[in-house]
Short mmCIF file of C-alpha atoms and ligand atoms in Angstrom, two decimals:
data_model
loop_
_atom_site.label_atom_id
_atom_site.label_comp_id
_atom_site.label_asym_id
_atom_site.label_seq_id
_atom_site.Cartn_x
_atom_site.Cartn_y
_atom_site.Cartn_z
CA UNK T 813 142.89 -115.24 30.07
CA UNK T 814 142.19 -112.20 32.25
CA UNK T 815 140.39 -112.41 35.64
CA UNK T 816 137.90 -109.46 36.35
CA UNK T 817 136.72 -108.38 39.64
CA UNK T 818 134.00 -105.81 40.37
CA UNK T 819 134.35 -103.97 43.68
CA UNK T 820 131.63 -102.06 45.48
CA UNK T 821 134.01 -99.15 45.56
CA UNK T 822 137.71 -98.58 45.07
CA UNK T 823 140.35 -96.00 45.88
CA UNK T 824 142.08 -94.96 42.74
CA UNK T 825 144.75 -92.28 42.05
CA UNK T 826 142.05 -89.55 41.38
CA UNK T 827 139.84 -90.61 44.46
CA UNK T 828 137.08 -92.98 45.17
CA UNK T 829 134.80 -94.52 42.54
CA UNK T 830 131.87 -96.95 42.74
CA UNK T 831 131.47 -100.26 40.87
CA UNK T 832 135.06 -100.47 39.90
CA UNK T 833 136.12 -103.33 37.69
CA UNK T 834 139.94 -104.44 37.93
CA UNK T 835 141.19 -106.78 35.19
CA UNK T 836 144.22 -108.82 36.05
CA UNK T 837 146.33 -110.79 33.57
CA UNK T 838 147.80 -114.36 34.30
CA UNK T 839 151.15 -112.86 35.29
CA UNK T 840 149.48 -110.84 38.07
CA UNK T 841 149.65 -107.39 36.61
CA UNK T 842 146.58 -105.11 36.44
CA UNK T 843 145.78 -104.51 32.69
CA UNK T 844 142.72 -102.29 33.21
CA UNK T 845 140.79 -100.41 35.77
CA UNK T 846 137.28 -99.29 34.73
CA UNK T 847 134.94 -97.24 36.78
CA UNK T 848 132.00 -97.68 34.42
CA UNK T 849 129.74 -100.65 34.97
CA UNK T 850 129.18 -101.84 31.45
CA UNK T 851 131.92 -104.52 31.84
CA UNK T 852 130.28 -107.73 32.17
CA UNK T 853 131.38 -111.13 33.40
CA UNK T 854 133.26 -109.72 36.43
CA UNK T 855 133.19 -111.52 39.73
CA UNK T 856 131.52 -109.30 42.38
CA UNK T 857 133.58 -108.46 45.57
CA UNK T 858 131.41 -106.77 48.09
CA UNK T 859 133.94 -104.41 49.76
CA UNK T 860 136.21 -101.40 49.44
CA UNK T 861 139.45 -101.97 47.51
CA UNK T 862 142.55 -100.09 48.43
CA UNK T 863 146.10 -100.61 47.12
CA UNK T 864 148.23 -102.83 49.47
CA UNK T 865 150.84 -101.31 51.65
CA UNK T 866 154.59 -102.01 50.94
CA UNK T 867 156.32 -102.81 54.32
CA UNK T 868 159.88 -101.11 53.73
CA UNK T 869 161.74 -102.45 56.72
CA UNK T 870 161.98 -105.94 58.20
CA UNK T 871 164.37 -108.06 60.04
CA UNK T 872 162.25 -111.29 59.83
CA UNK T 873 164.12 -113.17 62.57
CA UNK T 874 163.23 -110.48 65.20
CA UNK T 875 159.61 -111.62 65.20
CA UNK T 876 160.84 -114.69 67.11
CA UNK T 877 161.80 -112.19 70.13
CA UNK T 878 158.47 -110.19 70.23
CA UNK T 879 157.59 -109.78 73.87
CA UNK T 880 160.63 -111.51 75.18
CA UNK T 881 162.44 -108.03 75.99
CA UNK T 882 159.78 -106.24 78.01
CA UNK T 883 161.32 -106.77 81.42
CA UNK T 884 163.29 -103.80 82.45
CA UNK T 885 166.98 -104.54 82.37
CA UNK T 886 168.21 -101.93 84.80
CA UNK T 887 168.11 -98.23 84.76
CA UNK T 888 170.14 -98.07 81.49
CA UNK T 889 167.78 -100.32 79.50
CA UNK T 890 167.99 -99.02 76.03
CA UNK T 891 168.36 -99.84 72.43
CA UNK T 892 171.82 -101.14 73.20
CA UNK T 893 170.81 -103.51 75.86
CA UNK T 894 167.92 -104.76 73.71
CA UNK T 895 170.58 -105.40 70.87
CA UNK T 896 172.25 -108.03 73.15
CA UNK T 897 169.10 -110.09 73.41
CA UNK T 898 168.71 -109.77 69.50
CA UNK T 899 172.25 -111.09 69.10
CA UNK T 900 171.28 -114.08 71.26
CA UNK T 901 168.24 -114.76 69.17
CA UNK T 902 170.33 -114.40 66.03
CA UNK T 903 172.81 -116.99 67.34
CA UNK T 904 170.07 -119.56 67.47
CA UNK T 905 168.91 -119.22 63.83
CA UNK T 906 169.46 -121.89 61.18
CA UNK T 907 168.22 -121.53 57.56
CA UNK T 908 165.26 -123.79 58.50
CA UNK T 909 164.38 -121.68 61.60
CA UNK T 910 164.67 -118.48 59.59
CA UNK T 911 162.25 -119.92 56.95
CA UNK T 912 159.72 -121.03 59.61
CA UNK T 913 159.76 -117.68 61.35
CA UNK T 914 159.72 -115.53 58.12
CA UNK T 915 156.82 -117.68 56.47
CA UNK T 916 154.57 -116.92 59.51
CA UNK T 917 155.68 -113.28 59.71
CA UNK T 918 154.92 -112.72 56.06
CA UNK T 919 151.56 -114.44 56.20
CA UNK T 920 150.63 -112.34 59.14
CA UNK T 921 151.75 -109.26 57.26
CA UNK T 922 149.49 -110.12 54.29
CA UNK T 923 146.49 -110.57 56.65
CA UNK T 924 147.14 -107.01 58.01
CA UNK T 925 147.25 -105.41 54.59
CA UNK T 926 151.02 -105.41 53.68
CA UNK T 927 151.31 -106.91 50.29
CA UNK T 928 155.07 -106.53 49.90
CA UNK T 929 158.13 -106.46 52.11
CA UNK T 930 161.68 -105.15 51.95
CA UNK T 931 163.80 -107.62 53.98
CA UNK T 932 167.00 -105.95 55.39
CA UNK T 933 168.89 -109.05 55.66
CA UNK T 934 172.22 -109.26 57.63
CA UNK T 935 172.02 -112.76 59.19
CA UNK T 936 174.32 -114.20 56.52
CA UNK T 937 175.23 -117.44 58.42
CA UNK T 938 173.65 -119.79 60.68
CA UNK T 939 173.97 -118.97 64.40
CA UNK T 940 175.81 -122.17 65.35
CA UNK T 941 178.68 -121.13 63.00
CA UNK T 942 179.14 -118.00 64.78
CA UNK T 943 182.83 -116.99 65.17
CA UNK T 944 183.91 -118.98 62.07
CA UNK T 945 184.14 -117.36 58.59
CA UNK T 946 181.05 -118.23 56.59
CA UNK T 947 180.93 -119.46 53.13
CA UNK T 948 179.16 -118.24 49.91
CA UNK T 949 177.01 -121.39 50.24
CA UNK T 950 175.84 -120.56 53.71
CA UNK T 951 175.08 -116.95 52.83
CA UNK T 952 172.97 -118.15 49.77
CA UNK T 953 171.14 -120.61 52.05
CA UNK T 954 170.15 -117.97 54.47
CA UNK T 955 168.83 -115.66 51.67
CA UNK T 956 167.08 -118.61 49.99
CA UNK T 957 165.37 -119.32 53.31
CA UNK T 958 163.71 -115.82 53.13
CA UNK T 959 162.88 -116.06 49.42
CA UNK T 960 161.13 -119.43 50.06
CA UNK T 961 159.23 -117.96 52.95
CA UNK T 962 158.01 -115.13 50.92
CA UNK T 963 157.03 -117.54 48.12
CA UNK T 964 155.20 -119.77 50.62
CA UNK T 965 153.25 -116.76 52.12
CA UNK T 966 152.76 -115.17 48.74
CA UNK T 967 154.01 -111.72 49.76
CA UNK T 968 156.12 -109.65 47.16
CA UNK T 969 159.77 -109.40 48.40
CA UNK T 970 162.52 -106.98 48.04
CA UNK T 971 165.49 -108.88 49.38
CA UNK T 972 168.21 -106.36 50.58
CA UNK T 973 171.33 -108.35 51.45
CA UNK T 974 173.07 -106.07 53.95
CA UNK T 975 176.74 -105.27 54.11
CA UNK T 976 178.15 -105.17 57.68
CA UNK T 977 181.76 -104.89 58.43
CA UNK T 978 182.67 -102.89 61.52
CA UNK T 979 181.40 -102.47 65.03
CA UNK T 980 181.77 -98.78 65.05
CA UNK T 981 183.08 -95.52 63.30
CA UNK T 982 186.72 -95.66 62.46
CA UNK T 983 186.99 -99.21 61.32
CA UNK T 984 186.58 -100.97 64.67
CA UNK T 985 186.43 -104.71 63.90
CA UNK T 986 183.19 -106.64 64.34
CA UNK T 987 182.62 -108.17 67.70
CA UNK T 988 182.41 -111.93 68.22
CA UNK T 989 178.64 -111.87 67.80
CA UNK T 990 178.69 -109.45 64.78
CA UNK T 991 180.84 -111.92 62.82
CA UNK T 992 177.64 -113.74 61.89
CA UNK T 993 176.66 -110.63 59.98
CA UNK T 994 180.01 -109.53 58.37
CA UNK T 995 181.74 -110.12 55.10
CA UNK T 996 184.28 -108.62 52.71
CA UNK T 997 183.05 -106.35 50.02
CA UNK T 998 183.96 -108.77 47.23
CA UNK T 999 181.91 -111.60 48.89
CA UNK T 1000 179.07 -109.17 49.26
CA UNK T 1001 179.08 -108.24 45.51
CA UNK T 1002 179.26 -111.91 44.65
CA UNK T 1003 176.18 -112.56 46.84
CA UNK T 1004 174.28 -109.77 45.18
CA UNK T 1005 175.16 -111.19 41.68
CA UNK T 1006 173.98 -114.70 42.67
CA UNK T 1007 170.65 -113.43 44.16
CA UNK T 1008 170.00 -111.19 41.10
CA UNK T 1009 169.78 -114.30 38.91
CA UNK T 1010 166.92 -115.66 41.09
CA UNK T 1011 165.18 -112.26 40.95
CA UNK T 1012 165.04 -112.31 37.20
CA UNK T 1013 162.88 -115.35 37.38
CA UNK T 1014 160.04 -113.85 39.33
CA UNK T 1015 157.93 -110.71 39.16
CA UNK T 1016 157.42 -111.11 42.94
CA UNK T 1017 161.13 -110.69 43.74
CA UNK T 1018 163.56 -107.84 43.57
CA UNK T 1019 167.03 -107.67 44.88
CA UNK T 1020 168.38 -104.36 46.25
CA UNK T 1021 171.32 -103.08 48.28
CA UNK T 1022 171.47 -102.34 51.98
CA UNK T 1023 174.37 -100.82 53.94
CA UNK T 1024 173.79 -101.62 57.63
CA UNK T 1025 174.71 -98.27 58.90
CA UNK T 1026 177.56 -95.72 58.75
CA UNK T 1027 178.96 -97.29 61.93
CA UNK T 1028 179.01 -100.77 60.25
CA UNK T 1029 180.15 -99.86 56.66
CA UNK T 1030 183.49 -97.84 56.40
CA UNK T 1031 183.56 -95.14 53.74
CA UNK T 1032 185.82 -97.18 51.23
CA UNK T 1033 183.34 -100.09 51.29
CA UNK T 1034 180.38 -97.83 50.84
CA UNK T 1035 182.01 -96.29 47.81
CA UNK T 1036 183.02 -99.58 46.25
CA UNK T 1037 179.47 -100.95 46.56
CA UNK T 1038 177.78 -97.81 45.24
CA UNK T 1039 180.27 -97.73 42.25
CA UNK T 1040 179.32 -101.29 41.30
CA UNK T 1041 175.51 -100.54 41.52
CA UNK T 1042 174.29 -98.16 38.78
CA UNK T 1043 171.32 -100.13 37.58
CA UNK T 1044 168.51 -98.34 39.55
CA UNK T 1045 167.84 -100.78 42.33
CA UNK T 1046 166.94 -99.54 45.71
CA UNK T 1047 169.50 -98.79 48.25
CA UNK T 1048 168.67 -98.74 52.11
CA UNK T 1049 170.58 -97.73 55.11
CA UNK T 1050 169.93 -97.27 58.89
CA UNK T 1051 170.91 -93.84 59.13
CA UNK T 1052 170.37 -91.86 62.52
CA UNK T 1053 168.28 -94.02 64.99
CA UNK T 1054 170.39 -93.42 68.10
CA UNK T 1055 171.75 -90.18 69.55
CA UNK T 1056 174.87 -92.04 70.40
CA UNK T 1057 175.56 -92.92 66.83
CA UNK T 1058 174.93 -89.30 65.89
CA UNK T 1059 177.46 -88.17 68.44
CA UNK T 1060 180.04 -90.94 67.33
CA UNK T 1061 179.66 -89.79 63.68
CA UNK T 1062 180.18 -86.06 64.76
CA UNK T 1063 183.33 -86.96 66.62
CA UNK T 1064 184.78 -89.08 63.84
CA UNK T 1065 183.79 -87.11 60.77
CA UNK T 1066 182.63 -83.67 61.99
CA UNK T 1067 179.29 -84.20 60.44
CA UNK T 1068 175.89 -85.71 61.55
CA UNK T 1069 175.10 -89.08 59.80
CA UNK T 1070 172.60 -87.69 57.33
CA UNK T 1071 174.72 -84.63 56.56
CA UNK T 1072 177.78 -86.95 55.97
CA UNK T 1073 175.83 -89.30 53.72
CA UNK T 1074 174.40 -86.49 51.57
CA UNK T 1075 177.98 -85.19 51.23
CA UNK T 1076 179.56 -88.42 50.37
CA UNK T 1077 177.09 -90.50 48.35
CA UNK T 1078 174.90 -90.00 45.32
CA UNK T 1079 171.62 -90.08 47.41
CA UNK T 1080 168.61 -89.82 45.14
CA UNK T 1081 165.21 -91.25 44.60
CA UNK T 1082 166.43 -94.91 44.93
CA UNK T 1083 167.54 -94.32 48.55
CA UNK T 1084 165.65 -95.13 51.63
CA UNK T 1085 166.98 -93.62 54.87
CA UNK T 1086 165.73 -95.91 57.66
CA UNK T 1087 165.27 -94.23 61.04
CA UNK T 1088 166.12 -90.73 60.10
CA UNK T 1089 164.97 -90.12 63.57
CA UNK T 1090 167.54 -87.65 64.81
CA UNK T 1091 167.47 -85.22 61.77
CA UNK T 1092 167.86 -81.41 61.84
CA UNK T 1093 165.40 -79.34 59.70
CA UNK T 1094 168.31 -78.58 57.44
CA UNK T 1095 169.01 -82.24 56.94
CA UNK T 1096 165.52 -82.99 55.99
CA UNK T 1097 165.25 -80.20 53.54
CA UNK T 1098 168.33 -81.83 51.79
CA UNK T 1099 166.75 -85.27 51.98
CA UNK T 1100 163.64 -84.04 50.42
CA UNK T 1101 165.57 -82.11 47.68
CA UNK T 1102 167.52 -85.32 46.82
CA UNK T 1103 164.09 -87.04 46.47
CA UNK T 1104 165.13 -89.83 49.01
CA UNK T 1105 162.58 -91.54 51.12
CA UNK T 1106 162.57 -91.60 54.90
CA UNK T 1107 161.69 -95.03 56.18
CA UNK T 1108 159.88 -94.85 59.58
CA UNK T 1109 158.91 -97.63 61.86
CA UNK T 1110 157.02 -95.91 64.58
CA UNK T 1111 156.06 -99.04 66.83
CA UNK T 1112 159.70 -100.22 66.82
CA UNK T 1113 161.11 -96.77 67.28
CA UNK T 1114 158.74 -96.37 70.30
CA UNK T 1115 159.40 -99.80 71.64
CA UNK T 1116 163.25 -99.04 71.55
CA UNK T 1117 162.86 -95.57 72.91
CA UNK T 1118 164.69 -94.16 69.93
CA UNK T 1119 163.07 -90.63 69.99
CA UNK T 1120 160.50 -88.62 68.11
CA UNK T 1121 160.90 -88.04 64.32
CA UNK T 1122 160.02 -84.47 63.16
CA UNK T 1123 157.51 -85.69 60.70
CA UNK T 1124 155.94 -82.24 60.29
CA UNK T 1125 159.22 -80.84 59.21
CA UNK T 1126 159.71 -83.57 56.57
CA UNK T 1127 156.34 -82.93 55.02
CA UNK T 1128 156.65 -79.16 54.89
CA UNK T 1129 159.86 -79.70 53.07
CA UNK T 1130 157.92 -81.83 50.45
CA UNK T 1131 159.75 -84.95 51.76
CA UNK T 1132 158.64 -88.57 51.15
CA UNK T 1133 158.23 -91.32 53.74
CA UNK T 1134 157.34 -94.90 53.95
CA UNK T 1135 156.61 -97.31 56.76
CA UNK T 1136 158.09 -100.54 58.04
CA UNK T 1137 157.49 -102.97 60.96
CA UNK T 1138 161.29 -103.60 61.59
CA UNK T 1139 161.47 -105.66 64.74
CA UNK T 1140 157.88 -106.71 64.30
CA UNK T 1141 156.70 -105.82 67.77
CA UNK T 1142 153.57 -104.93 65.91
CA UNK T 1143 152.43 -106.08 62.53
CA UNK T 1144 149.98 -103.48 61.39
CA UNK T 1145 150.32 -100.79 58.85
CA UNK T 1146 147.42 -98.79 60.28
CA UNK T 1147 149.11 -98.74 63.66
CA UNK T 1148 152.34 -97.49 62.14
CA UNK T 1149 150.44 -94.79 60.34
CA UNK T 1150 148.37 -93.67 63.18
CA UNK T 1151 151.28 -93.34 65.50
CA UNK T 1152 153.01 -90.95 63.03
CA UNK T 1153 150.08 -88.51 63.37
CA UNK T 1154 149.69 -89.15 67.21
CA UNK T 1155 153.41 -88.44 67.75
CA UNK T 1156 152.92 -85.06 65.92
CA UNK T 1157 149.71 -84.21 67.90
CA UNK T 1158 151.33 -85.09 71.16
CA UNK T 1159 154.36 -82.87 70.38
CA UNK T 1160 152.23 -80.04 69.23
CA UNK T 1161 149.17 -80.49 71.47
CA UNK T 1162 146.97 -80.11 68.29
CA UNK T 1163 144.90 -82.36 66.21
CA UNK T 1164 145.17 -82.90 62.47
CA UNK T 1165 148.82 -82.02 62.19
CA UNK T 1166 149.98 -84.02 59.19
CA UNK T 1167 148.22 -82.55 56.18
CA UNK T 1168 148.68 -81.27 52.69
CA UNK T 1169 145.51 -79.19 52.55
CA UNK T 1170 143.93 -81.69 50.12
CA UNK T 1171 143.65 -85.27 51.50
CA UNK T 1172 142.22 -86.04 55.00
CA UNK T 1173 144.47 -87.38 57.62
CA UNK T 1174 144.26 -91.08 57.09
CA UNK T 1175 144.16 -90.87 53.26
CA UNK T 1176 147.15 -88.64 53.23
CA UNK T 1177 149.14 -91.24 55.28
CA UNK T 1178 148.09 -94.34 53.45
CA UNK T 1179 148.70 -92.82 50.00
CA UNK T 1180 151.95 -91.17 50.64
CA UNK T 1181 153.35 -94.37 52.41
CA UNK T 1182 152.11 -96.50 49.52
CA UNK T 1183 153.63 -94.25 46.88
CA UNK T 1184 157.08 -93.76 48.43
CA UNK T 1185 157.13 -97.32 49.70
CA UNK T 1186 156.61 -98.72 46.13
CA UNK T 1187 159.49 -96.58 44.90
CA UNK T 1188 161.93 -97.81 47.38
CA UNK T 1189 160.72 -101.45 47.02
CA UNK T 1190 161.83 -101.16 43.41
CA UNK T 1191 158.69 -102.97 42.24
CA UNK T 1192 155.73 -101.75 40.20
CA UNK T 1193 153.29 -101.63 43.27
CA UNK T 1194 151.46 -99.11 45.41
CA UNK T 1195 148.50 -97.97 43.28
CA UNK T 1196 145.49 -99.61 41.61
CA UNK T 1197 146.19 -98.76 38.07
CA UNK T 1198 147.11 -100.53 34.75
CA UNK T 1199 150.73 -101.65 34.70
CA UNK T 1200 151.08 -102.19 38.44
CA UNK T 1201 151.00 -105.55 40.27
CA UNK T 1202 147.43 -106.52 41.32
CA UNK T 1203 148.11 -105.95 45.08
CA UNK T 1204 144.63 -105.24 46.51
CA UNK T 1205 143.32 -104.93 50.15
CA UNK T 1206 139.52 -105.29 50.55
CA UNK T 1207 137.95 -103.80 53.59
CA UNK T 1208 134.89 -105.31 54.90
CA UNK T 1209 132.21 -102.73 54.32
CA UNK T 1210 129.69 -104.93 56.15
CA UNK T 1211 131.51 -104.41 59.35
CA UNK T 1212 129.62 -102.06 61.83
CA UNK T 1213 132.90 -99.86 61.88
CA UNK T 1214 132.29 -98.72 58.34
CA UNK T 1215 128.55 -97.98 58.67
CA UNK T 1216 127.57 -94.75 56.99
CA UNK T 1217 131.19 -94.32 55.83
CA UNK T 1218 132.01 -93.38 52.27
CA UNK T 1219 135.06 -92.04 50.27
CA UNK T 1220 137.95 -90.63 52.36
CA UNK T 1221 136.05 -91.38 55.71
CA UNK T 1222 136.44 -95.15 54.83
CA UNK T 1223 140.20 -94.84 54.83
CA UNK T 1224 140.22 -92.30 57.80
CA UNK T 1225 138.11 -94.86 59.86
CA UNK T 1226 140.42 -97.69 58.85
CA UNK T 1227 143.60 -95.99 59.72
CA UNK T 1228 142.54 -94.45 63.01
CA UNK T 1229 139.97 -97.01 64.19
CA UNK T 1230 140.48 -100.23 62.33
CA UNK T 1231 141.72 -103.56 63.59
CA UNK T 1232 143.03 -106.62 62.05
CA UNK T 1233 139.44 -107.52 61.48
CA UNK T 1234 138.92 -104.75 59.04
CA UNK T 1235 140.94 -106.36 56.36
CA UNK T 1236 138.72 -109.19 54.84
CA UNK T 1237 140.45 -110.22 51.59
CA UNK T 1238 143.85 -109.76 50.15
CA UNK T 1239 145.12 -110.22 46.68
CA UNK T 1240 148.82 -110.12 45.91
CA UNK T 1241 150.15 -110.40 42.35
CA UNK T 1242 146.68 -111.34 41.18
CA UNK T 1243 146.31 -114.25 43.67
CA UNK T 1244 143.66 -114.27 46.45
CA UNK T 1245 145.98 -115.01 49.50
CA UNK T 1246 143.47 -114.02 52.22
CA UNK T 1247 139.81 -114.63 51.93
CA UNK T 1248 137.39 -114.11 54.70
CA UNK T 1249 140.35 -113.25 56.96
CA UNK T 1250 142.05 -116.70 56.37
CA UNK T 1251 145.48 -116.87 54.80
CA UNK T 1252 145.38 -119.91 52.39
CA UNK T 1253 148.41 -121.47 53.98
CA UNK T 1254 148.02 -120.53 57.60
CA UNK T 1255 147.63 -123.92 59.17
CA UNK T 1256 150.88 -125.21 57.71
CA UNK T 1257 152.77 -122.02 58.24
CA UNK T 1258 151.83 -121.79 61.85
CA UNK T 1259 153.02 -125.38 62.37
CA UNK T 1260 156.32 -124.52 60.72
CA UNK T 1261 156.63 -121.46 63.10
CA UNK T 1262 156.02 -123.41 66.21
CA UNK T 1263 158.62 -125.98 65.18
CA UNK T 1264 161.18 -123.32 64.45
CA UNK T 1265 160.62 -121.62 67.88
CA UNK T 1266 160.77 -124.85 69.70
CA UNK T 1267 164.12 -125.69 68.08
CA UNK T 1268 165.49 -122.09 68.74
CA UNK T 1269 164.60 -122.04 72.42
CA UNK T 1270 164.87 -125.67 73.38
CA UNK T 1271 168.20 -125.29 75.12
CA UNK T 1272 166.53 -122.89 77.64
CA UNK T 1273 164.29 -125.71 78.74
CA UNK T 1274 166.78 -128.50 79.05
ZN1 LIG N 1517 166.39 -102.05 61.12
#
């Protein structure tokens, strides 16, 4: 039995239409989108429907430290000092805590308009086991905690178990703290195999590959993993976030990280290069030519002082980008998108910098991030059309913010001036998870989150 919904207006691949009926089958797939109003027996939804946004980069546990690292830690405060606090938080995590933190995070993402998430997951053992070798069962339990959290919140999940082996270029062994993340290549491939069996059971779950970074994955391990993965699943990697790692890569290999990767790996449309922050124009030309997606997380990159990504250069080269909330200092797709444009404006001292000459600014950012984000999520999402998952964000057109707005000015107003209040309802995989700004499980999820944080930080108070 199909469900049919008639929206006041909807943004489809060919632009805005009024009176759009979207039909969804019981599996949660869109089976028909019709812009004529002869379809009867559809439930009326008073609002503007747009495709939900894929969040392409998340480290769920880091939500627990949002706001805890804003006191200046001396004149050299940087990504590298922030990382010490992150390791401390990681050392407090159990599968239970991870589940509690991630369920709240994912529910909050859905309320903001993210309908799927790529979880770049390197916390392979409970923090209290740090220093000891971890077992396959422990690794499975940590992954399962995330899969259960996604299922509780209802968000689509691309789980990216992450390979992490060394603390720097040249095969330096992991530090004591990093042992919680590290494993042998064989153990990693076993974990992938086990998790893929779960993913075959749900259209809401995909399992891809993540290589933590070139500093954490030696070339021989990178090749072994890539040789074993030829089935089209997404491959994500942190690539050039910090100038220090670009320098280390140059010293060790004679090449910059993006340059080295393109020369040594079969980079193609499956690949998502997270934080390609320090990229030269030539590198971005090559990334665009390979069809890879650049994964940007502007609020985290700003919070960590990473540097400005040359977005205009990527777009001029015809390159694709998607967005993620990464450390979750902010959970808002519109904030990530507007900062891409604002960074470019501040650098150029001009307005309206990111453009393709066709779409308006907000529309261009939302549509391109949706399309490329879907591709590197490895799931059929990112567009309101037959054959895709029914992931729909409904904007509240009764809000004063949207008065006298139509077509692309709706999405421009949402991206540049919207707040968390602008999203009224959210459907994921055919289920209404958020109605009237309430997530169906928010009370239970909030209680679980508070319990998890009390457990994680209790030793600070005793
Ligand atoms: Zn990351």
